[in-house]
Short mmCIF file of C-alpha atoms and ligand atoms in Angstrom, two decimals:
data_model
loop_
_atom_site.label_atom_id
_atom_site.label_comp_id
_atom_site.label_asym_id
_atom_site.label_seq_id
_atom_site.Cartn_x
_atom_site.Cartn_y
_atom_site.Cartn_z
CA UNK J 1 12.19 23.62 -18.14
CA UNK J 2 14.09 22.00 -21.09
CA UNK J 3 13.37 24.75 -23.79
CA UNK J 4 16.61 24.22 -26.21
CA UNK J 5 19.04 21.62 -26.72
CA UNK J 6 21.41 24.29 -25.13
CA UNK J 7 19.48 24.17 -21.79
CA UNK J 8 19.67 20.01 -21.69
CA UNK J 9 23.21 20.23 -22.21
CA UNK J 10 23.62 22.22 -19.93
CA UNK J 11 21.42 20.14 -17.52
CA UNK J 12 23.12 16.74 -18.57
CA UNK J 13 26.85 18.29 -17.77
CA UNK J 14 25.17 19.28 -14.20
CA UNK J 15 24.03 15.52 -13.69
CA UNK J 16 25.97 13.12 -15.66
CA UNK J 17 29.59 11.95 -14.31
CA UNK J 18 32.70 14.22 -16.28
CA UNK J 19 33.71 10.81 -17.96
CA UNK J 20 30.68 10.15 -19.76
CA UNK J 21 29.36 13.85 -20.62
CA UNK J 22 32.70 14.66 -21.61
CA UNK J 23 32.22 11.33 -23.96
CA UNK J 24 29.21 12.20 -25.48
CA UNK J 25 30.28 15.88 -25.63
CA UNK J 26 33.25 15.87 -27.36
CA UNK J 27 34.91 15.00 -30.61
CA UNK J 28 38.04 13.71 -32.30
CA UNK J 29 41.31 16.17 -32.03
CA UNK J 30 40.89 19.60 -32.09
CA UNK J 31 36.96 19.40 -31.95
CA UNK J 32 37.06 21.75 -35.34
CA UNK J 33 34.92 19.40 -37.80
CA UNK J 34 32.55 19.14 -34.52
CA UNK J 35 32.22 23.09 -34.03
CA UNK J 36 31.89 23.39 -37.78
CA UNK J 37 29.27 20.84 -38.34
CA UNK J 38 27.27 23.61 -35.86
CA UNK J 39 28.45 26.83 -37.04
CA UNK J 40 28.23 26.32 -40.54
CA UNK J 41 24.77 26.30 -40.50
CA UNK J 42 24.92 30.24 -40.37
CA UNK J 43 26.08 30.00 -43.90
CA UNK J 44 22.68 29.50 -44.98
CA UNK J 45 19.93 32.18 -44.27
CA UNK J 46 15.94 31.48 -44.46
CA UNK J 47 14.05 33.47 -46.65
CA UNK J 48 11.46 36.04 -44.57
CA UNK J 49 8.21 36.40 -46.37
CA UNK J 50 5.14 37.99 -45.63
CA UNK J 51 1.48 38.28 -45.74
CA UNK J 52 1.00 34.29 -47.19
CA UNK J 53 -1.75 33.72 -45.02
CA UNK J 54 -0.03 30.40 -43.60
CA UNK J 55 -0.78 29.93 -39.77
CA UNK J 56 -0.09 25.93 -39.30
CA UNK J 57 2.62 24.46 -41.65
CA UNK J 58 2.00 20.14 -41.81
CA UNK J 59 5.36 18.86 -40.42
CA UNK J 60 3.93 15.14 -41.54
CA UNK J 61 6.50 13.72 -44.23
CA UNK J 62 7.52 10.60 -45.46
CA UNK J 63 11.04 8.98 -45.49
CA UNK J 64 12.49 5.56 -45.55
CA UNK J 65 9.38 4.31 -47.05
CA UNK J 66 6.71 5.65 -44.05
CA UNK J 67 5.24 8.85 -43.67
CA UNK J 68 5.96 10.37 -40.03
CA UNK J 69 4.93 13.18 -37.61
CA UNK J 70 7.78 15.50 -38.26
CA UNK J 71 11.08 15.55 -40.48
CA UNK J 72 13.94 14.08 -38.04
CA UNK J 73 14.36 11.15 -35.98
CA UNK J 74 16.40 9.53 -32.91
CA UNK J 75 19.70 8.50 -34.96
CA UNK J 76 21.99 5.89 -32.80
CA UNK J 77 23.72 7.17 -29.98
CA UNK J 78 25.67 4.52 -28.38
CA UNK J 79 24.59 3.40 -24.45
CA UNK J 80 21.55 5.71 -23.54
CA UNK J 81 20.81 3.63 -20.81
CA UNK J 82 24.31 5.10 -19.23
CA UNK J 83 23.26 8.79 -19.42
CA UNK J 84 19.48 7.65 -17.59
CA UNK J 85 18.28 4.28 -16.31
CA UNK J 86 16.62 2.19 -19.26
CA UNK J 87 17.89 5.21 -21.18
CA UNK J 88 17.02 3.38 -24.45
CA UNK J 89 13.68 2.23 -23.81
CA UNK J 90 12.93 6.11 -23.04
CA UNK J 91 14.14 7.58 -25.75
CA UNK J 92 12.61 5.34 -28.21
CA UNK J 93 9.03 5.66 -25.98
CA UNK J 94 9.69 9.60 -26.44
CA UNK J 95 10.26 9.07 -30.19
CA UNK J 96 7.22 6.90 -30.59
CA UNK J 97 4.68 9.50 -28.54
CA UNK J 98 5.93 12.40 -30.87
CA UNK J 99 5.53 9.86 -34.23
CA UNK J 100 8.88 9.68 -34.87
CA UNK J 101 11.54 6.84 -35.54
CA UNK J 102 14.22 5.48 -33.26
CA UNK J 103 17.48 3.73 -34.21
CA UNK J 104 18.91 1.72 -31.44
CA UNK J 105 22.54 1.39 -31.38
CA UNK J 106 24.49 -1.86 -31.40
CA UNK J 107 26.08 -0.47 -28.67
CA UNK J 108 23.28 -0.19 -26.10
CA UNK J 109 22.55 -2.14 -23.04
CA UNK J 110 18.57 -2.51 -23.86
CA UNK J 111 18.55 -5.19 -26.94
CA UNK J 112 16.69 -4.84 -29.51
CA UNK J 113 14.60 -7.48 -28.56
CA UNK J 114 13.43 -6.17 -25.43
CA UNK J 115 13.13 -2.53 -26.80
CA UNK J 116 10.61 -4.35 -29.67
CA UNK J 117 8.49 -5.45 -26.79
CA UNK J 118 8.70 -2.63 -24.58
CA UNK J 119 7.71 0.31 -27.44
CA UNK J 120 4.80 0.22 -29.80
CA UNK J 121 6.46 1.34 -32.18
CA UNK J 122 8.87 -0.67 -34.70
CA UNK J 123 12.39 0.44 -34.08
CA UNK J 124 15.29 0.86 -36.73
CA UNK J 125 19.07 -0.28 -36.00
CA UNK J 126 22.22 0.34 -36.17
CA UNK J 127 24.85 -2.29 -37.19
CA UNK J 128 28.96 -2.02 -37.07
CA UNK J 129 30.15 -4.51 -39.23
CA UNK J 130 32.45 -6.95 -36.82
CA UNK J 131 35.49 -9.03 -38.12
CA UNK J 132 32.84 -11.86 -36.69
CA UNK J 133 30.74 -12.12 -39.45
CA UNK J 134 28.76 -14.51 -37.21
CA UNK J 135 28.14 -12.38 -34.85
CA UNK J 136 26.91 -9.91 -37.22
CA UNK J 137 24.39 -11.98 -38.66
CA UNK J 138 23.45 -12.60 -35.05
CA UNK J 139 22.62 -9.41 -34.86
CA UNK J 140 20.74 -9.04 -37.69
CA UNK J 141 18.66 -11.91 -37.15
CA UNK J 142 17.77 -10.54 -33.53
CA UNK J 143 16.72 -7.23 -35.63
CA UNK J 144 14.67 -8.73 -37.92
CA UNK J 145 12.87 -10.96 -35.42
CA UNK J 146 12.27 -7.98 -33.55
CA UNK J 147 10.34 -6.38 -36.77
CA UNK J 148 13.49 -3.91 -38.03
CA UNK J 149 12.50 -3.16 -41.30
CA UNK J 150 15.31 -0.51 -41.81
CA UNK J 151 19.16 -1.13 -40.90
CA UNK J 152 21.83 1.85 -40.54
CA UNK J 153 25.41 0.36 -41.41
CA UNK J 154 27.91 2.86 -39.70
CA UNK J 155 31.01 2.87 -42.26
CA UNK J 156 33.10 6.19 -41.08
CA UNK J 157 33.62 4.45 -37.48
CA UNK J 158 35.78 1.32 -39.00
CA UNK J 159 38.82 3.21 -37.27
CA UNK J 160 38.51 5.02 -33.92
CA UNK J 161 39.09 8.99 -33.77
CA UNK J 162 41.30 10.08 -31.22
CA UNK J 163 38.65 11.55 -29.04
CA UNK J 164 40.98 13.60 -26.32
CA UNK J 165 38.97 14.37 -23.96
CA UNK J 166 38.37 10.43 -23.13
CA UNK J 167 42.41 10.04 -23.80
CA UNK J 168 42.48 11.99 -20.52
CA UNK J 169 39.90 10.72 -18.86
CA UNK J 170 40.80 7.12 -19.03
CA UNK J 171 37.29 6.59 -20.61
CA UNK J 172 38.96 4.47 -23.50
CA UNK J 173 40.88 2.28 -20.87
CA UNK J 174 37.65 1.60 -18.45
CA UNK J 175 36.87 -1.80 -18.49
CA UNK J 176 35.57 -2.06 -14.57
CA UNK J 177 34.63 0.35 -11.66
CA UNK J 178 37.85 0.70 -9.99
CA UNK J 179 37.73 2.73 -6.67
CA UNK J 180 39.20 5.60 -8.75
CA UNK J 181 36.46 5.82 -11.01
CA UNK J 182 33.58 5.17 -8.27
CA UNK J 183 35.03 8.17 -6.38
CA UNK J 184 34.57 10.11 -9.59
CA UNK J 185 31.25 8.92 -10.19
CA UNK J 186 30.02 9.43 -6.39
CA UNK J 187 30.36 13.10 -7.39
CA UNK J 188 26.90 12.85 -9.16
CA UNK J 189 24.79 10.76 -6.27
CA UNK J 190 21.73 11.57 -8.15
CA UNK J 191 22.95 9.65 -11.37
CA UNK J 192 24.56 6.88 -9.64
CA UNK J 193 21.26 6.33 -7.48
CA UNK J 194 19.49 5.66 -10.84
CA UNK J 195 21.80 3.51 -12.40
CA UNK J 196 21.95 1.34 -8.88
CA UNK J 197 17.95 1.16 -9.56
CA UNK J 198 18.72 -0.73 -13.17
CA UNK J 199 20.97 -3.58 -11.53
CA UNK J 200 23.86 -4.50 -13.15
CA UNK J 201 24.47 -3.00 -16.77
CA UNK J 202 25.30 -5.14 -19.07
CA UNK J 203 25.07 -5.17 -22.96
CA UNK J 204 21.98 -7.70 -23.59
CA UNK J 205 22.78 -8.45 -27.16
CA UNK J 206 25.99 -10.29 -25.42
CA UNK J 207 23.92 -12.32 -23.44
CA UNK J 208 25.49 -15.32 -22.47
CA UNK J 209 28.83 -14.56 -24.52
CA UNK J 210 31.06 -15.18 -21.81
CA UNK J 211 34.41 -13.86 -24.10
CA UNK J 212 32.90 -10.59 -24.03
CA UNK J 213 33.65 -10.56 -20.37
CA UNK J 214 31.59 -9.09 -17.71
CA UNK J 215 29.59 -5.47 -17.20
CA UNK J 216 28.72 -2.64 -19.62
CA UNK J 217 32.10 -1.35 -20.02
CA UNK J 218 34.21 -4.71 -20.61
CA UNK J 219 31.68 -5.98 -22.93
CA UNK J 220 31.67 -2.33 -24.80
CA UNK J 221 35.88 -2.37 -25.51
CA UNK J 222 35.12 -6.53 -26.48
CA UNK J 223 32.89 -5.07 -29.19
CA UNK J 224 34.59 -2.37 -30.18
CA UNK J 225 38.06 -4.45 -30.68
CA UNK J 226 36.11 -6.93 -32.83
CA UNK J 227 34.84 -3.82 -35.22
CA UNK J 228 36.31 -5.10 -38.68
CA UNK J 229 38.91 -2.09 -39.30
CA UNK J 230 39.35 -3.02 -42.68
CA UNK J 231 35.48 -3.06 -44.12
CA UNK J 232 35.45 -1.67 -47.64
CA UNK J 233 32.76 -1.92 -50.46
CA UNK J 234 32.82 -5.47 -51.16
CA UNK J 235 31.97 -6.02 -47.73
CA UNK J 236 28.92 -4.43 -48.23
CA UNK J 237 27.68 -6.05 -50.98
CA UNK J 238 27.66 -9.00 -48.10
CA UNK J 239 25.90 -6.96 -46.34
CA UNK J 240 23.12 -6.32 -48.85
CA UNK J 241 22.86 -9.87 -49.67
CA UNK J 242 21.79 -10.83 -46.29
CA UNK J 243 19.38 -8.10 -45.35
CA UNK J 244 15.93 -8.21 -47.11
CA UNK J 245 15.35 -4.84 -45.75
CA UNK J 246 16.11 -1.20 -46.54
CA UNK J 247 19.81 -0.17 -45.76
CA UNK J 248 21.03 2.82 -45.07
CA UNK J 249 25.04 3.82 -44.90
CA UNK J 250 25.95 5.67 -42.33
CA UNK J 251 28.80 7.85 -42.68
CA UNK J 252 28.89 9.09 -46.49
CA UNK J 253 30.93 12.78 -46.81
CA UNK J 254 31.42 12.74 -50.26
CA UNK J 255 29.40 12.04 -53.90
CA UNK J 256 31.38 9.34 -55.08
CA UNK J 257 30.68 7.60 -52.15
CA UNK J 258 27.27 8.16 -52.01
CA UNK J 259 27.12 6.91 -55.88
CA UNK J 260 28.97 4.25 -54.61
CA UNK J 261 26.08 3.34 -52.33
CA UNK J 262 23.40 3.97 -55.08
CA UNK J 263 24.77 1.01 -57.57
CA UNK J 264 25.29 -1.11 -54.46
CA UNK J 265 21.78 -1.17 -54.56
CA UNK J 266 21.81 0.73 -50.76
CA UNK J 267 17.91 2.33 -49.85
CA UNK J 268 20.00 5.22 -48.52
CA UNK J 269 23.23 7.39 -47.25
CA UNK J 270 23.15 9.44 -44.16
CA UNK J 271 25.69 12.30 -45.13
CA UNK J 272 27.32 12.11 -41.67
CA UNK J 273 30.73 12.19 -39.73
CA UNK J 274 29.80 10.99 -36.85
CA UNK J 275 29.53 14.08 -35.31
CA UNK J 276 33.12 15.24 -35.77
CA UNK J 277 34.14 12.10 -33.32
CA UNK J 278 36.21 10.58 -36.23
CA UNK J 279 38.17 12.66 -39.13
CA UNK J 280 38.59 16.11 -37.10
CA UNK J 281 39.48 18.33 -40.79
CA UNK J 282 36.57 17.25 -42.35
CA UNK J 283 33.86 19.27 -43.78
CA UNK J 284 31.00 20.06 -41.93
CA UNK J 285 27.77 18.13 -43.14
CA UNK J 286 25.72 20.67 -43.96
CA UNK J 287 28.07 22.39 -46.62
CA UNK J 288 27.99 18.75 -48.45
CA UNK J 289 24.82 17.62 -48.42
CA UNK J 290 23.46 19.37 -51.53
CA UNK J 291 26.04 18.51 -54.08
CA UNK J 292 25.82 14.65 -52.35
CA UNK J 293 22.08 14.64 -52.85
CA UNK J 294 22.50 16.03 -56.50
CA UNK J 295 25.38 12.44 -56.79
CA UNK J 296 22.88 9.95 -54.99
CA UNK J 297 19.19 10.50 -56.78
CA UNK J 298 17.50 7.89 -56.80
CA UNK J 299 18.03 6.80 -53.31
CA UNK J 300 17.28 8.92 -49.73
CA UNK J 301 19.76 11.29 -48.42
CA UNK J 302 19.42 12.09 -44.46
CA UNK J 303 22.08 14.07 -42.84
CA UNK J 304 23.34 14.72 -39.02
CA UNK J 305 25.28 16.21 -37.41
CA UNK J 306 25.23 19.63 -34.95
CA UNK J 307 21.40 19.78 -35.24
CA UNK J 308 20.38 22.42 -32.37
CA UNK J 309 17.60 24.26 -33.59
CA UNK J 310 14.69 24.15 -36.15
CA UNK J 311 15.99 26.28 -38.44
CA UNK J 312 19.13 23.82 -38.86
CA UNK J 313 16.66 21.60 -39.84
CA UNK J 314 14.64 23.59 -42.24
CA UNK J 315 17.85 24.08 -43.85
CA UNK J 316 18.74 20.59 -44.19
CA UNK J 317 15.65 19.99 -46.18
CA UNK J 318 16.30 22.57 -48.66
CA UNK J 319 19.08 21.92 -49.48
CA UNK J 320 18.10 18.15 -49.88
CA UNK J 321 17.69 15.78 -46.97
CA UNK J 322 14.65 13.86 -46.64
CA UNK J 323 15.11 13.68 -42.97
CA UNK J 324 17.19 14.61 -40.08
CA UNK J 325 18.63 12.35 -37.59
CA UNK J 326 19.44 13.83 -33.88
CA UNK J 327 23.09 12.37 -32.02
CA UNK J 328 23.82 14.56 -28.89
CA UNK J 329 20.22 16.24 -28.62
CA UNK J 330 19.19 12.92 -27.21
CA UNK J 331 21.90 12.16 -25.15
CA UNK J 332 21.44 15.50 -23.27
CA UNK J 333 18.06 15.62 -23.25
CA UNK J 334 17.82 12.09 -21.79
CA UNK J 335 20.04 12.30 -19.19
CA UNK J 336 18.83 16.02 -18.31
CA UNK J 337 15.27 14.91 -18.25
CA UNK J 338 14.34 11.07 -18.99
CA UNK J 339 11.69 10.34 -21.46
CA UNK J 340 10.31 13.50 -20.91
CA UNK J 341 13.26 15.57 -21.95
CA UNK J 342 13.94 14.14 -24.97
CA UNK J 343 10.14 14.26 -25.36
CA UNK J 344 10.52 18.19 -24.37
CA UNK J 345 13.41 18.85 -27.32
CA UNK J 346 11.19 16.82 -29.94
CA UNK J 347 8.26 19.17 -29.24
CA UNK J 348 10.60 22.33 -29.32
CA UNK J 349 12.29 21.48 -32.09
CA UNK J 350 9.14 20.55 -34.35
CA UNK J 351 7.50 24.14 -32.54
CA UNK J 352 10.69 26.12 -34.51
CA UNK J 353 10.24 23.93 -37.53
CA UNK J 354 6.47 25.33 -37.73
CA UNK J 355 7.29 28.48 -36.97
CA UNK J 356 10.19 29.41 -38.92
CA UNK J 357 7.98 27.59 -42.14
CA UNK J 358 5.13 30.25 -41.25
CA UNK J 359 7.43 32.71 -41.01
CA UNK J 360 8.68 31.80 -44.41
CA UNK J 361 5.28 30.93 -46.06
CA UNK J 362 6.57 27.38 -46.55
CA UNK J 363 2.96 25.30 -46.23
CA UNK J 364 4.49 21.81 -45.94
CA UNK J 365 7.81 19.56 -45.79
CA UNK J 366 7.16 18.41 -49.55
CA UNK J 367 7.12 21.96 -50.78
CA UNK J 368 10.14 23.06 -49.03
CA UNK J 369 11.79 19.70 -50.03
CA UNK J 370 10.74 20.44 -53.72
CA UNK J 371 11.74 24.33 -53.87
CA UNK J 372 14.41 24.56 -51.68
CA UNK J 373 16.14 27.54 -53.08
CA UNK J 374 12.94 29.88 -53.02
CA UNK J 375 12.94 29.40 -48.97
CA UNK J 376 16.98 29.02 -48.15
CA UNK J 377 20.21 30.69 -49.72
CA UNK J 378 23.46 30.51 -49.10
CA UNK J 379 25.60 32.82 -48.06
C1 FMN I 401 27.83 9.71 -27.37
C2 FMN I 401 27.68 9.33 -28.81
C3 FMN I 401 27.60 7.98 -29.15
C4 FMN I 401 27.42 7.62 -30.47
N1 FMN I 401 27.27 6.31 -30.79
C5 FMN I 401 27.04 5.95 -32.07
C6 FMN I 401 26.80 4.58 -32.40
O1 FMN I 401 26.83 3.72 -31.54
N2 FMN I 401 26.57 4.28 -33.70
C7 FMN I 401 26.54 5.24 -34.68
O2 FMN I 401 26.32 4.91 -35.84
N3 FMN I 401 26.74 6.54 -34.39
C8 FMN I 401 26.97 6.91 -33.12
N4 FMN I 401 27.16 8.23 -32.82
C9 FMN I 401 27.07 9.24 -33.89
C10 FMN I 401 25.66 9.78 -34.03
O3 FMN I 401 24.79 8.81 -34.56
C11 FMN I 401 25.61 10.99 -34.97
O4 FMN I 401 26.25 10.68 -36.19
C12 FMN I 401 26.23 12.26 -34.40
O5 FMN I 401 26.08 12.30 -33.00
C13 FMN I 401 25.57 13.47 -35.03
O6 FMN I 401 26.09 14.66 -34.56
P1 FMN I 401 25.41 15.52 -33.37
O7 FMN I 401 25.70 14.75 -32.13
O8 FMN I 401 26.14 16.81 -33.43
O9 FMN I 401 23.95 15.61 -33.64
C14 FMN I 401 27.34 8.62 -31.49
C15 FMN I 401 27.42 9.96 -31.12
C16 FMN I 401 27.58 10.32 -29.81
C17 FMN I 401 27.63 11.78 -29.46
#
């Protein structure tokens, strides 16, 4: 049984090829800002109270304009669909039974066109900004056609993290299946049976791009090499002038940033860093996010990064967040269990959210939003 995000990871190292758990395992350098972003949610303690009479805390809250079953969602982790077969489409079918959003990647190999038809529910997405502005707006288009109301710009990825665990593993360098690597992958039949079930991978939003080259992983190092390195704030205001939408950055560590994104006239800031994959040094999320809410007011603040447990994301909304968006959850829970371990970790995670609120006589997300320091204090 897939009780804790512990157990799937455990799971998804037992099943998934070294190369691509060690991918979505590890983090840039040293892997400090990546253990930190976990252990520094021990720095903050919930408040115990007693005799309140509360037995069923709501969970229901509203963020990015629509009110939802519980306080986090599916944030994008690039190619599910490499971790489980149609990996995307069952995440986002998890999401959508538990009432939650999904954010599709622009690196996945559903599009975003299929995943519109294939899941009920409307999908979010995740844009890099690419040196091809054309090909950006490509994108977009396909996400608006496909009824995105709400699009995630990534801006701390604009530069690859060394991530050295994938230096060593050649993971950077794959662009085929050479016999070395299908040795390595024969290792895990189990996996490589259900990938030889999907057919060829390839990324569908490249369809028919022949310059992309051919197969998941020469079409993944195209894209990446055409990520515009250089993307700064004026860039953005190009971005907000062609997206009738709500926008979210992606990637925001500090106020001024985050102010930045307010007068850009951005919907909202996810205080993120990528899940230590890119500045290893950097703070961990949670000891930021308060003092970037307090910078960014009138827009929504939603933080990841290291979210195991309910509590972490009790805490998060105390100290600020309107939401909480998962990153490696997914990816282990998907590949330990399909749709129905990530849909496992959503109901175990939303089971310690109640809990820890009835425990703390916390009766709903808005009043633990709007008193945060009578239910969590730091340390
Ligand atoms: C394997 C993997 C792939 C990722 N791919 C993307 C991506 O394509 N776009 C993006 O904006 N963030 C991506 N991220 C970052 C996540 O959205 C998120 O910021 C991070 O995973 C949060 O930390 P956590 O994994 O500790 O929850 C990825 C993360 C992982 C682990």
């Amino acid at each position: 049984m897939l009780l804790t995000v512990a157990d799937a990871r455990a799971e998804a190292q037992r099943r998934l090829p070294k190369i691509f758990f060690d991918y979505i395992d590890g983090g840039a350098a040293s892997e400090a800002t990546m253990r930190a972003n976990e252990s520094d949610f021990a720095r903050y303690r919930l408040e115990q109270r007693v005799l309140t009479g509360i037995t069923a805390p709501a969970l229901k809250t509203k963020f990015l304009g629509k009110t939802h079953a519980m306080p986090f969602m599916l944030g994008p982790v690039g190619f599910l669909g490499l971790y489980a077969g149609n990996g995307e489409i069952k995440a986002a079918s998890a999401a959508a039974k538990a009432g939650i959003p999904f954010c599709l990647s622009s690196f996945s190999i559903a599009s975003i066109t299929r995943l519109a038809k294939q899941v009920a529910a409307p999908p979010m997405f995740q844009l890099y900004v690419l040196k091809d502005r054309g090909l950006a707006l490509d994108m977009m288009g396909a996400a608006r056609a496909a009824g995105v109301e709400t699009l995630f710009v990534t801006v701390d990825c604009a530069i690859t993290g060394i991530r050295e665990r994938d230096v060593r593993n050649g993971f950077r360098a794959l662009t085929r299946v050479t016999p070395g690597l299908a040795l390595k992958l024969a290792r895990r039949p189990g996996w490589c049976l259900d990938m030889l079930r999907h057919g060829k991978l390839r990324v569908e939003a490249l369809e028919g791009r022949k310059e992309f080259g051919r197969g998941v992983l020469a079409q993944a190092s195209a894209l990446s090499a055409r990520i515009d390195a250089g993307l700064a704030w004026k860039d953005l205001a190009w971005v907000r002038a062609q997206w009738p939408g709500k926008i979210v950055l992606k990637g925001i560590m500090h106020p001024e940033d985050a102010n930045w994104a307010q007068q850009l006239g951005m919907d909202g800031v996810v205080v993120s860093n990528h899940g230590g994959r890119q500045l290893d040094g950097a703070s961990s999320t949670i000891s930021r996010l308060a003092e970037i809410a307090a910078a960014a007011p009138e827009i929504e603040v939603l933080v990841d990064g290291g979210f195991r447990r309910g509590a972490d994301i009790v805490k998060a909304l105390a100290l600020g967040a309107s939401g909480v968006m998962l990153g490696r959850a997914t990816a282990y829970a998907l590949a330990a269990g399909g749709e129905a371990g990530v849909g496992s970790i959503i109901a175990n995670l939303a089971k310690e959210i109640e809990i820890a609120m009835a425990l703390m006589g916390c009766p709903d997300i808005a009043t633990l939003r709007a008193e945060g320091a009578r239910f969590v204090t730091a340390l």
